[in-house]
XYZ file of N, CA, C and O in Angstrom:
772
model
N -109.306 33.506 -48.667
C -108.131 34.300 -48.951
C -107.093 33.469 -49.716
O -106.469 33.971 -50.629
N -106.928 32.200 -49.328
C -105.949 31.363 -50.008
C -106.310 31.190 -51.482
O -105.438 31.177 -52.348
N -107.613 31.081 -51.776
C -108.058 30.940 -53.167
C -107.680 32.182 -53.971
O -107.324 32.077 -55.151
N -107.742 33.347 -53.343
C -107.363 34.586 -54.023
C -105.874 34.565 -54.375
O -105.481 34.973 -55.467
N -105.055 34.076 -53.478
C -103.612 33.961 -53.727
C -103.361 32.976 -54.867
O -102.546 33.228 -55.765
N -104.083 31.857 -54.856
C -103.942 30.868 -55.920
C -104.373 31.451 -57.272
O -103.709 31.221 -58.289
N -105.465 32.177 -57.278
C -105.937 32.794 -58.520
C -104.910 33.791 -59.044
O -104.634 33.842 -60.248
N -104.319 34.559 -58.151
C -103.298 35.535 -58.577
C -102.049 34.827 -59.115
O -101.427 35.282 -60.065
N -101.689 33.719 -58.505
C -100.533 32.951 -58.981
C -100.816 32.385 -60.376
O -99.950 32.444 -61.264
N -102.019 31.859 -60.584
C -102.382 31.343 -61.904
C -102.394 32.470 -62.933
O -101.922 32.297 -64.066
N -102.902 33.617 -62.538
C -102.898 34.799 -63.411
C -101.467 35.167 -63.811
O -101.184 35.433 -64.981
N -100.576 35.164 -62.838
C -99.175 35.498 -63.113
C -98.548 34.471 -64.059
O -97.819 34.843 -64.994
N -98.825 33.195 -63.837
C -98.286 32.160 -64.729
C -98.819 32.317 -66.143
O -98.095 32.113 -67.121
N -100.088 32.676 -66.255
C -100.668 32.884 -67.590
C -99.896 33.962 -68.338
O -99.551 33.805 -69.503
N -99.625 35.058 -67.677
C -98.924 36.163 -68.342
C -97.439 35.884 -68.531
O -96.838 36.339 -69.511
N -96.847 35.131 -67.643
C -95.437 34.769 -67.754
C -95.192 33.865 -68.961
O -94.153 33.948 -69.620
N -96.150 33.005 -69.260
C -95.962 32.020 -70.333
C -96.587 32.449 -71.661
O -96.340 31.801 -72.677
N -97.326 33.505 -71.682
C -98.030 33.928 -72.892
C -97.046 34.308 -74.005
O -96.277 35.262 -73.877
N -97.065 33.506 -75.067
C -96.227 33.791 -76.225
C -94.738 33.602 -75.988
O -93.920 34.142 -76.724
N -94.367 32.847 -74.991
C -92.951 32.687 -74.660
C -92.650 31.200 -74.452
O -92.865 30.648 -73.365
N -92.159 30.549 -75.497
C -91.948 29.092 -75.485
C -90.993 28.652 -74.375
O -91.208 27.604 -73.747
N -89.940 29.424 -74.130
C -88.994 29.050 -73.071
C -89.670 29.055 -71.704
O -89.475 28.145 -70.902
N -90.471 30.077 -71.458
C -91.177 30.141 -70.180
C -92.235 29.047 -70.078
O -92.441 28.489 -68.999
N -92.890 28.741 -71.197
C -93.864 27.656 -71.186
C -93.196 26.348 -70.757
O -93.716 25.618 -69.908
N -92.046 26.064 -71.340
C -91.326 24.828 -71.014
C -90.834 24.841 -69.573
O -90.952 23.834 -68.856
N -90.299 25.970 -69.122
C -89.766 26.059 -67.760
C -90.863 25.928 -66.710
O -90.692 25.225 -65.699
N -91.985 26.578 -66.938
C -93.089 26.521 -65.979
C -93.659 25.103 -65.921
O -93.954 24.579 -64.842
N -93.779 24.460 -67.063
C -94.261 23.070 -67.094
C -93.270 22.151 -66.383
O -93.671 21.288 -65.588
N -91.981 22.339 -66.646
C -90.951 21.503 -66.011
C -90.923 21.698 -64.495
O -90.578 20.774 -63.751
N -91.323 22.863 -64.029
C -91.341 23.138 -62.589
C -92.542 22.510 -61.885
O -92.670 22.617 -60.663
N -93.416 21.867 -62.646
C -94.552 21.172 -62.042
C -95.841 21.968 -61.976
O -96.761 21.600 -61.230
N -95.954 23.013 -62.759
C -97.145 23.851 -62.682
C -98.395 23.181 -63.244
O -99.508 23.461 -62.770
N -98.238 22.293 -64.217
C -99.431 21.715 -64.852
C -100.287 20.933 -63.850
O -101.488 21.223 -63.718
N -99.738 19.971 -63.096
C -100.597 19.271 -62.120
C -101.193 20.212 -61.073
O -102.347 20.037 -60.664
N -100.424 21.216 -60.656
C -100.940 22.167 -59.660
C -102.106 22.971 -60.236
O -103.114 23.193 -59.552
N -102.004 23.385 -61.503
C -103.085 24.139 -62.134
C -104.315 23.258 -62.359
O -105.446 23.726 -62.228
N -104.091 22.008 -62.684
C -105.221 21.092 -62.865
C -105.950 20.904 -61.536
O -107.187 20.927 -61.489
N -105.212 20.738 -60.441
C -105.848 20.624 -59.125
C -106.638 21.894 -58.799
O -107.753 21.824 -58.288
N -106.061 23.031 -59.127
C -106.738 24.307 -58.904
C -108.017 24.382 -59.750
O -109.063 24.821 -59.261
N -107.934 23.910 -60.957
C -109.090 23.894 -61.855
C -110.189 22.982 -61.314
O -111.376 23.293 -61.421
N -109.801 21.894 -60.708
C -110.771 20.922 -60.204
C -111.299 21.272 -58.817
O -112.445 20.969 -58.501
N -110.467 21.902 -57.978
C -110.815 22.050 -56.564
C -111.191 23.458 -56.110
O -111.968 23.604 -55.181
N -110.629 24.476 -56.709
C -110.812 25.839 -56.204
C -111.757 26.623 -57.093
O -111.359 27.184 -58.105
N -113.017 26.665 -56.688
C -114.036 27.325 -57.500
C -113.709 28.792 -57.774
O -114.019 29.316 -58.839
N -113.060 29.457 -56.842
C -112.743 30.876 -57.008
C -111.610 31.129 -57.988
O -111.369 32.274 -58.364
N -110.918 30.083 -58.403
C -109.771 30.271 -59.296
C -109.914 29.505 -60.610
O -108.948 29.404 -61.366
N -111.101 28.971 -60.891
C -111.282 28.188 -62.114
C -110.881 28.948 -63.370
O -110.173 28.418 -64.229
N -111.347 30.191 -63.497
C -111.072 30.935 -64.729
C -109.587 31.235 -64.887
O -109.039 31.132 -65.982
N -108.910 31.570 -63.809
C -107.481 31.861 -63.895
C -106.670 30.598 -64.166
O -105.701 30.619 -64.930
N -107.065 29.484 -63.556
C -106.373 28.215 -63.819
C -106.557 27.814 -65.281
O -105.595 27.402 -65.944
N -107.773 27.950 -65.802
C -108.021 27.632 -67.210
C -107.207 28.544 -68.119
O -106.635 28.099 -69.125
N -107.115 29.811 -67.774
C -106.325 30.759 -68.573
C -104.841 30.419 -68.568
O -104.164 30.517 -69.590
N -104.317 30.014 -67.413
C -102.905 29.640 -67.333
C -102.642 28.366 -68.142
O -101.629 28.276 -68.853
N -103.559 27.399 -68.064
C -103.392 26.171 -68.844
C -103.486 26.463 -70.338
O -102.750 25.883 -71.136
N -104.368 27.373 -70.705
C -104.460 27.776 -72.111
C -103.139 28.365 -72.584
O -102.627 28.022 -73.648
N -102.571 29.253 -71.788
C -101.312 29.891 -72.160
C -100.168 28.879 -72.249
O -99.317 28.975 -73.131
N -100.162 27.923 -71.354
C -99.136 26.875 -71.400
C -99.286 25.995 -72.639
O -98.303 25.496 -73.182
N -100.517 25.791 -73.100
C -100.779 24.910 -74.248
C -100.544 25.583 -75.593
O -100.204 24.903 -76.567
N -100.714 26.882 -75.653
C -100.695 27.586 -76.945
C -99.382 27.363 -77.693
O -98.312 27.685 -77.207
N -99.503 26.777 -78.868
C -98.369 26.529 -79.772
C -97.254 25.700 -79.115
O -96.078 25.871 -79.440
N -97.613 24.838 -78.189
C -96.603 24.048 -77.483
C -97.093 22.602 -77.383
O -97.782 22.223 -76.432
N -96.723 21.785 -78.371
C -97.226 20.430 -78.502
C -96.966 19.583 -77.261
O -97.838 18.837 -76.820
N -95.768 19.690 -76.698
C -95.442 18.902 -75.504
C -96.375 19.269 -74.345
O -96.895 18.383 -73.649
N -96.586 20.560 -74.121
C -97.473 20.981 -73.034
C -98.926 20.598 -73.312
O -99.658 20.257 -72.378
N -99.334 20.643 -74.586
C -100.701 20.222 -74.912
C -100.930 18.789 -74.439
O -101.955 18.483 -73.829
N -99.980 17.915 -74.745
C -100.098 16.506 -74.344
C -100.042 16.364 -72.825
O -100.846 15.623 -72.234
N -99.125 17.055 -72.190
C -98.987 16.954 -70.729
C -100.231 17.462 -70.011
O -100.668 16.872 -69.010
N -100.811 18.526 -70.519
C -102.024 19.088 -69.905
C -103.180 18.099 -70.047
O -103.925 17.852 -69.098
N -103.332 17.522 -71.224
C -104.394 16.525 -71.427
C -104.150 15.301 -70.558
O -105.080 14.786 -69.919
N -102.911 14.834 -70.504
C -102.575 13.654 -69.696
C -102.826 13.883 -68.203
O -103.049 12.929 -67.455
N -102.797 15.135 -67.774
C -103.008 15.455 -66.360
C -104.487 15.477 -65.972
O -104.812 15.744 -64.812
N -105.377 15.215 -66.923
C -106.803 15.153 -66.603
C -107.546 16.462 -66.735
O -108.634 16.629 -66.176
N -107.002 17.367 -67.486
C -107.595 18.697 -67.614
C -108.873 18.724 -68.435
O -109.795 19.478 -68.122
N -108.949 17.918 -69.463
C -110.057 18.034 -70.424
C -111.424 17.846 -69.763
O -112.308 18.698 -69.945
N -111.657 16.797 -68.977
C -112.984 16.679 -68.347
C -113.325 17.870 -67.448
O -114.483 18.306 -67.403
N -112.343 18.394 -66.741
C -112.592 19.548 -65.872
C -112.985 20.775 -66.693
O -113.894 21.528 -66.306
N -112.330 20.979 -67.832
C -112.691 22.108 -68.692
C -114.076 21.926 -69.298
O -114.850 22.888 -69.394
N -114.390 20.709 -69.685
C -115.717 20.439 -70.256
C -116.804 20.725 -69.211
O -117.847 21.294 -69.535
N -116.553 20.371 -67.961
C -117.530 20.671 -66.898
C -117.761 22.176 -66.763
O -118.876 22.618 -66.485
N -116.722 22.966 -66.972
C -116.880 24.426 -66.873
C -117.787 24.972 -67.969
O -118.437 26.000 -67.787
N -117.838 24.299 -69.121
C -118.733 24.745 -70.196
C -120.195 24.674 -69.766
O -121.038 25.394 -70.303
N -120.505 23.813 -68.811
C -121.878 23.627 -68.329
C -122.296 24.695 -67.326
O -123.481 24.824 -67.021
N -121.366 25.420 -66.799
C -121.665 26.435 -65.789
C -122.384 27.606 -66.436
O -122.244 27.873 -67.614
N -123.146 28.330 -65.669
C -123.897 29.478 -66.177
C -123.096 30.779 -66.067
O -123.638 31.847 -66.229
N -121.821 30.665 -65.818
C -120.922 31.817 -65.688
C -120.188 32.012 -67.011
O -119.408 31.165 -67.432
N -120.450 33.141 -67.664
C -119.860 33.376 -68.987
C -118.342 33.456 -68.952
O -117.683 33.067 -69.907
N -117.763 33.951 -67.877
C -116.302 34.009 -67.793
C -115.699 32.604 -67.740
O -114.670 32.348 -68.349
N -116.348 31.704 -67.010
C -115.865 30.322 -66.952
C -116.045 29.630 -68.297
O -115.159 28.896 -68.745
N -117.182 29.851 -68.940
C -117.408 29.268 -70.260
C -116.361 29.773 -71.251
O -115.804 29.000 -72.034
N -116.080 31.064 -71.200
C -115.078 31.654 -72.086
C -113.699 31.057 -71.825
O -113.012 30.636 -72.756
N -113.298 31.001 -70.561
C -111.979 30.471 -70.209
C -111.849 29.011 -70.633
O -110.815 28.596 -71.180
N -112.898 28.235 -70.402
C -112.862 26.815 -70.777
C -112.797 26.651 -72.292
O -112.011 25.839 -72.791
N -113.607 27.402 -73.022
C -113.606 27.300 -74.494
C -112.248 27.694 -75.061
O -111.734 27.034 -75.971
N -111.650 28.743 -74.531
C -110.325 29.168 -75.010
C -109.265 28.111 -74.725
O -108.410 27.833 -75.575
N -109.307 27.534 -73.540
C -108.327 26.495 -73.195
C -108.511 25.261 -74.081
O -107.524 24.699 -74.586
N -109.751 24.852 -74.309
C -109.999 23.703 -75.187
C -109.547 24.005 -76.613
O -109.007 23.127 -77.304
N -109.745 25.229 -77.047
C -109.299 25.664 -78.370
C -107.794 25.448 -78.523
O -107.328 24.833 -79.487
N -107.016 25.920 -77.559
C -105.556 25.781 -77.659
C -105.080 24.356 -77.410
O -104.064 23.943 -77.952
N -105.813 23.586 -76.640
C -105.453 22.181 -76.462
C -105.689 21.382 -77.742
O -104.968 20.424 -78.028
N -106.679 21.770 -78.531
C -107.025 21.046 -79.757
C -106.175 21.454 -80.960
O -106.089 20.706 -81.940
N -105.541 22.609 -80.893
C -104.823 23.159 -82.049
C -103.722 22.215 -82.537
O -102.786 21.916 -81.792
N -103.876 21.724 -83.753
C -102.865 20.860 -84.381
C -102.498 19.656 -83.519
O -101.351 19.222 -83.510
N -103.463 19.128 -82.796
C -103.199 18.008 -81.903
C -104.344 17.006 -82.013
O -105.346 17.098 -81.286
N -104.216 16.049 -82.907
C -105.287 15.096 -83.207
C -105.731 14.310 -81.979
O -106.928 14.072 -81.782
N -104.785 13.896 -81.150
C -105.147 13.115 -79.956
C -106.022 13.946 -79.017
O -107.010 13.443 -78.472
N -105.677 15.220 -78.829
C -106.493 16.076 -77.966
C -107.847 16.376 -78.601
O -108.850 16.476 -77.891
N -107.874 16.522 -79.931
C -109.162 16.730 -80.598
C -110.116 15.585 -80.258
O -111.282 15.810 -79.931
N -109.619 14.378 -80.350
C -110.436 13.200 -80.054
C -110.815 13.154 -78.579
O -111.977 12.883 -78.239
N -109.865 13.412 -77.707
C -110.143 13.369 -76.266
C -111.172 14.416 -75.864
O -112.053 14.150 -75.029
N -111.090 15.593 -76.452
C -112.045 16.663 -76.142
C -113.440 16.269 -76.620
O -114.430 16.447 -75.903
N -113.515 15.704 -77.817
C -114.814 15.241 -78.328
C -115.356 14.121 -77.454
O -116.544 14.114 -77.091
N -114.497 13.170 -77.085
C -114.925 12.045 -76.245
C -115.414 12.503 -74.873
O -116.247 11.837 -74.251
N -114.905 13.627 -74.401
C -115.324 14.155 -73.096
C -116.667 14.889 -73.175
O -117.180 15.341 -72.153
N -117.224 15.001 -74.387
C -118.547 15.609 -74.539
C -118.545 17.092 -74.818
O -119.587 17.753 -74.673
N -117.424 17.645 -75.262
C -117.353 19.091 -75.466
C -118.127 19.583 -76.685
O -118.644 20.704 -76.668
N -118.207 18.783 -77.739
C -118.804 19.292 -78.980
C -120.249 19.743 -78.790
O -120.592 20.870 -79.160
N -121.142 18.945 -78.212
C -122.509 19.449 -78.058
C -122.601 20.673 -77.141
O -123.432 21.551 -77.360
N -121.736 20.734 -76.142
C -121.757 21.889 -75.235
C -121.275 23.149 -75.938
O -121.881 24.222 -75.797
N -120.183 23.029 -76.690
C -119.694 24.179 -77.453
C -120.698 24.586 -78.521
O -120.948 25.776 -78.738
N -121.274 23.589 -79.192
C -122.267 23.887 -80.221
C -123.470 24.599 -79.627
O -124.019 25.524 -80.242
N -123.860 24.201 -78.436
C -124.976 24.877 -77.789
C -124.632 26.336 -77.497
O -125.494 27.211 -77.617
N -123.388 26.605 -77.130
C -122.974 27.990 -76.885
C -122.964 28.803 -78.172
O -123.138 30.019 -78.150
N -122.761 28.132 -79.298
C -122.758 28.827 -80.591
C -124.150 28.843 -81.214
O -124.666 29.889 -81.591
N -124.747 27.665 -81.329
C -125.986 27.533 -82.083
C -127.239 27.636 -81.228
O -128.329 27.802 -81.745
N -127.109 27.517 -79.936
C -128.278 27.439 -79.073
C -128.735 28.747 -78.476
O -129.532 28.743 -77.545
N -128.272 29.846 -78.989
C -128.670 31.133 -78.427
C -130.066 31.527 -78.891
O -130.430 31.308 -80.043
N -130.834 32.117 -77.992
C -132.104 32.704 -78.384
C -131.826 33.972 -79.173
O -130.762 34.585 -79.026
N -132.777 34.411 -79.965
C -132.551 35.591 -80.808
C -132.170 36.802 -79.978
O -131.299 37.567 -80.350
N -132.803 36.996 -78.829
C -132.473 38.149 -77.996
C -131.069 38.029 -77.419
O -130.370 39.019 -77.277
N -130.646 36.807 -77.091
C -129.330 36.608 -76.504
C -128.210 36.904 -77.495
O -127.121 37.266 -77.090
N -128.490 36.743 -78.790
C -127.447 36.983 -79.782
C -126.957 38.425 -79.746
O -125.856 38.722 -80.173
N -127.796 39.312 -79.255
C -127.429 40.724 -79.242
C -127.330 41.280 -77.832
O -127.287 42.479 -77.643
N -127.251 40.406 -76.851
C -127.282 40.848 -75.468
C -126.030 41.605 -75.050
O -125.951 42.800 -75.168
N -125.071 40.918 -74.576
C -123.926 41.576 -73.953
C -122.638 41.231 -74.689
O -122.575 40.271 -75.445
N -121.625 42.006 -74.392
C -120.306 41.703 -74.958
C -119.774 40.391 -74.384
O -119.027 39.677 -75.051
N -120.172 40.048 -73.154
C -119.753 38.777 -72.557
C -120.321 37.597 -73.337
O -119.630 36.615 -73.587
N -121.586 37.695 -73.719
C -122.210 36.629 -74.506
C -121.514 36.495 -75.850
O -121.236 35.383 -76.307
N -121.209 37.624 -76.473
C -120.510 37.595 -77.761
C -119.125 36.965 -77.595
O -118.680 36.185 -78.435
N -118.449 37.279 -76.511
C -117.126 36.743 -76.225
C -117.178 35.214 -76.102
O -116.347 34.502 -76.672
N -118.170 34.697 -75.396
C -118.340 33.251 -75.248
C -118.658 32.627 -76.600
O -118.098 31.590 -76.966
N -119.556 33.250 -77.343
C -119.936 32.771 -78.673
C -118.699 32.618 -79.558
O -118.484 31.582 -80.186
N -117.852 33.645 -79.601
C -116.657 33.619 -80.448
C -115.645 32.568 -79.986
O -115.038 31.883 -80.799
N -115.459 32.444 -78.682
C -114.517 31.441 -78.162
C -115.010 30.025 -78.452
O -114.223 29.156 -78.838
N -116.297 29.796 -78.289
C -116.859 28.471 -78.564
C -116.770 28.150 -80.055
O -116.443 27.017 -80.430
N -117.034 29.138 -80.905
C -116.922 28.931 -82.354
C -115.486 28.612 -82.744
O -115.240 27.726 -83.577
N -114.530 29.306 -82.152
C -113.115 29.036 -82.445
C -112.724 27.632 -81.994
O -111.992 26.928 -82.707
N -113.216 27.215 -80.836
C -112.910 25.868 -80.349
C -113.505 24.807 -81.279
O -112.837 23.809 -81.590
N -114.730 25.026 -81.745
C -115.326 24.079 -82.696
C -114.516 24.022 -83.984
O -114.324 22.944 -84.557
N -114.038 25.162 -84.433
C -113.213 25.210 -85.644
C -111.946 24.374 -85.463
O -111.581 23.590 -86.341
N -111.295 24.514 -84.317
C -110.078 23.736 -84.046
C -110.383 22.251 -83.914
O -109.608 21.409 -84.344
N -111.509 21.927 -83.312
C -111.876 20.521 -83.151
C -112.189 19.874 -84.495
O -111.972 18.674 -84.680
N -112.674 20.653 -85.442
C -113.036 20.125 -86.758
C -111.843 20.003 -87.694
O -111.872 19.185 -88.620
N -110.800 20.769 -87.461
C -109.665 20.832 -88.386
C -109.036 19.453 -88.595
O -108.436 18.886 -87.683
N -109.222 18.910 -89.791
C -108.616 17.636 -90.142
C -109.169 16.437 -89.394
O -108.525 15.396 -89.348
N -110.341 16.557 -88.797
C -110.892 15.479 -87.972
C -112.325 15.184 -88.425
O -113.276 15.847 -87.995
N -112.467 14.192 -89.293
C -113.768 13.865 -89.887
C -114.834 13.491 -88.847
O -115.977 13.952 -88.960
N -114.526 12.678 -87.836
C -115.570 12.378 -86.841
C -116.065 13.631 -86.108
O -117.264 13.775 -85.860
N -115.149 14.532 -85.774
C -115.569 15.771 -85.116
C -116.378 16.644 -86.067
O -117.348 17.294 -85.657
N -115.983 16.678 -87.338
C -116.750 17.446 -88.325
C -118.184 16.931 -88.399
O -119.139 17.707 -88.458
N -118.346 15.606 -88.382
C -119.684 15.012 -88.434
C -120.499 15.375 -87.188
O -121.684 15.699 -87.288
N -119.862 15.327 -86.032
C -120.566 15.666 -84.790
C -120.991 17.133 -84.785
O -122.083 17.472 -84.323
N -120.140 17.994 -85.308
C -120.482 19.415 -85.369
C -121.597 19.636 -86.380
O -122.498 20.455 -86.167
N -121.586 18.896 -87.476
C -122.643 19.022 -88.490
C -124.003 18.667 -87.904
O -125.008 19.307 -88.226
N -124.062 17.658 -87.045
C -125.320 17.308 -86.391
C -125.809 18.497 -85.566
O -126.986 18.859 -85.608
N -124.893 19.141 -84.852
C -125.260 20.310 -84.059
C -125.667 21.472 -84.957
O -126.533 22.261 -84.604
N -125.047 21.561 -86.130
C -125.383 22.638 -87.070
C -126.824 22.505 -87.555
O -127.496 23.509 -87.785
N -127.309 21.278 -87.663
C -128.709 21.083 -88.063
C -129.628 21.746 -87.045
O -130.662 22.306 -87.406
N -129.235 21.697 -85.773
C -130.012 22.377 -84.743
C -129.989 23.890 -84.987
O -130.984 24.570 -84.776
N -128.861 24.409 -85.419
C -128.749 25.831 -85.725
C -129.658 26.200 -86.889
O -130.308 27.240 -86.877
N -129.703 25.341 -87.894
C -130.573 25.602 -89.037
C -132.037 25.641 -88.601
O -132.812 26.467 -89.088
N -132.414 24.786 -87.667
C -133.770 24.839 -87.126
C -133.995 26.177 -86.435
O -135.057 26.783 -86.554
N -132.991 26.637 -85.714
C -133.066 27.933 -85.047
C -133.291 29.042 -86.072
O -134.148 29.903 -85.891
N -132.538 29.022 -87.167
C -132.711 30.043 -88.200
C -134.089 29.969 -88.833
O -134.713 31.000 -89.119
N -134.585 28.761 -89.050
C -135.933 28.604 -89.589
C -136.962 29.220 -88.649
O -137.888 29.900 -89.093
N -136.792 28.994 -87.366
C -137.702 29.596 -86.382
C -137.591 31.108 -86.386
O -138.583 31.813 -86.271
N -136.389 31.622 -86.530
C -136.172 33.057 -86.589
C -136.867 33.638 -87.816
O -137.550 34.656 -87.725
N -136.708 32.996 -88.968
C -137.374 33.452 -90.187
C -138.884 33.431 -90.009
O -139.580 34.335 -90.466
N -139.407 32.415 -89.344
C -140.848 32.325 -89.106
C -141.327 33.474 -88.231
O -142.382 34.048 -88.470
N -140.555 33.823 -87.206
C -140.930 34.933 -86.329
C -140.920 36.258 -87.076
O -141.764 37.103 -86.857
N -139.957 36.454 -87.979
C -139.876 37.695 -88.743
C -141.007 37.808 -89.750
O -141.407 38.894 -90.120
N -141.530 36.674 -90.183
C -142.588 36.683 -91.184
C -143.972 36.846 -90.601
O -144.956 36.881 -91.326
N -144.110 36.963 -89.292
C -145.424 37.120 -88.674
C -145.564 38.519 -88.128
O -144.600 39.147 -87.699
N -146.783 39.000 -88.150
C -147.078 40.310 -87.572
C -147.223 40.187 -86.074
O -147.134 39.104 -85.504
N -147.524 41.314 -85.404
C -147.668 41.305 -83.952
C -148.809 40.418 -83.509
O -148.776 39.843 -82.436
N -149.844 40.301 -84.333
C -150.974 39.477 -83.965
C -150.794 38.018 -84.340
O -151.689 37.207 -84.185
N -149.600 37.674 -84.879
C -149.293 36.288 -85.226
C -149.671 35.937 -86.637
O -149.430 34.820 -87.067
N -150.295 36.849 -87.413
C -150.647 36.560 -88.793
C -149.437 36.764 -89.684
O -148.564 37.572 -89.400
N -149.419 36.014 -90.755
C -148.339 36.166 -91.731
C -148.364 37.578 -92.279
O -149.418 38.133 -92.574
N -147.199 38.173 -92.424
C -147.101 39.483 -93.047
C -147.390 39.359 -94.519
O -147.127 38.347 -95.153
N -147.951 40.400 -95.103
C -148.249 40.369 -96.528
C -146.984 40.610 -97.319
O -146.184 41.477 -96.955
N -146.838 39.878 -98.380
C -145.683 40.057 -99.237
C -145.855 41.331 -100.055
O -146.944 41.635 -100.522
N -144.794 42.071 -100.203
C -144.873 43.285 -101.021
C -144.394 42.975 -102.415
O -143.507 42.175 -102.623
N -145.051 43.575 -103.369
C -144.708 43.310 -104.774
C -143.688 44.271 -105.268
O -143.579 45.372 -105.023
């Protein structure tokens, strides 16, 4: 029950600070960032709401971006990318996206925490059937792609790391093309003139 109360409080903070710089500063000054990080690390039932509140606090707020990273949030968010829960993956990718926005130090810290291969796997590692599965899968795909875009912006080492992952995507496309070129019995389809 206490976790439910914590999740609701994080939800309320997310909406209170969304798009409101004064509220972002006031909530951070009141000590919400360390409390949300603890919630992100300790309360499994509130991970997604804590990540959402941290995302809202970070959005377009350079001071909060630094404070959130300094509080140890990045490794906890990266761990959520490994979970098999699409809502947690989405929340983590969105939070990492806003932490990386126009913040070179956070871009590096997020990459150093191992986020790039995990995000790339969420984008490039989908099976062909999964690409068209659910709206939740599409939501995770888009959030992970946006986070990779932010991590690459003006950051050559991150661009290189993402390019390595992109080669894996190209292999995926090659495999997809190979599957489309075979008939049901596995023989190559005949080319039409």
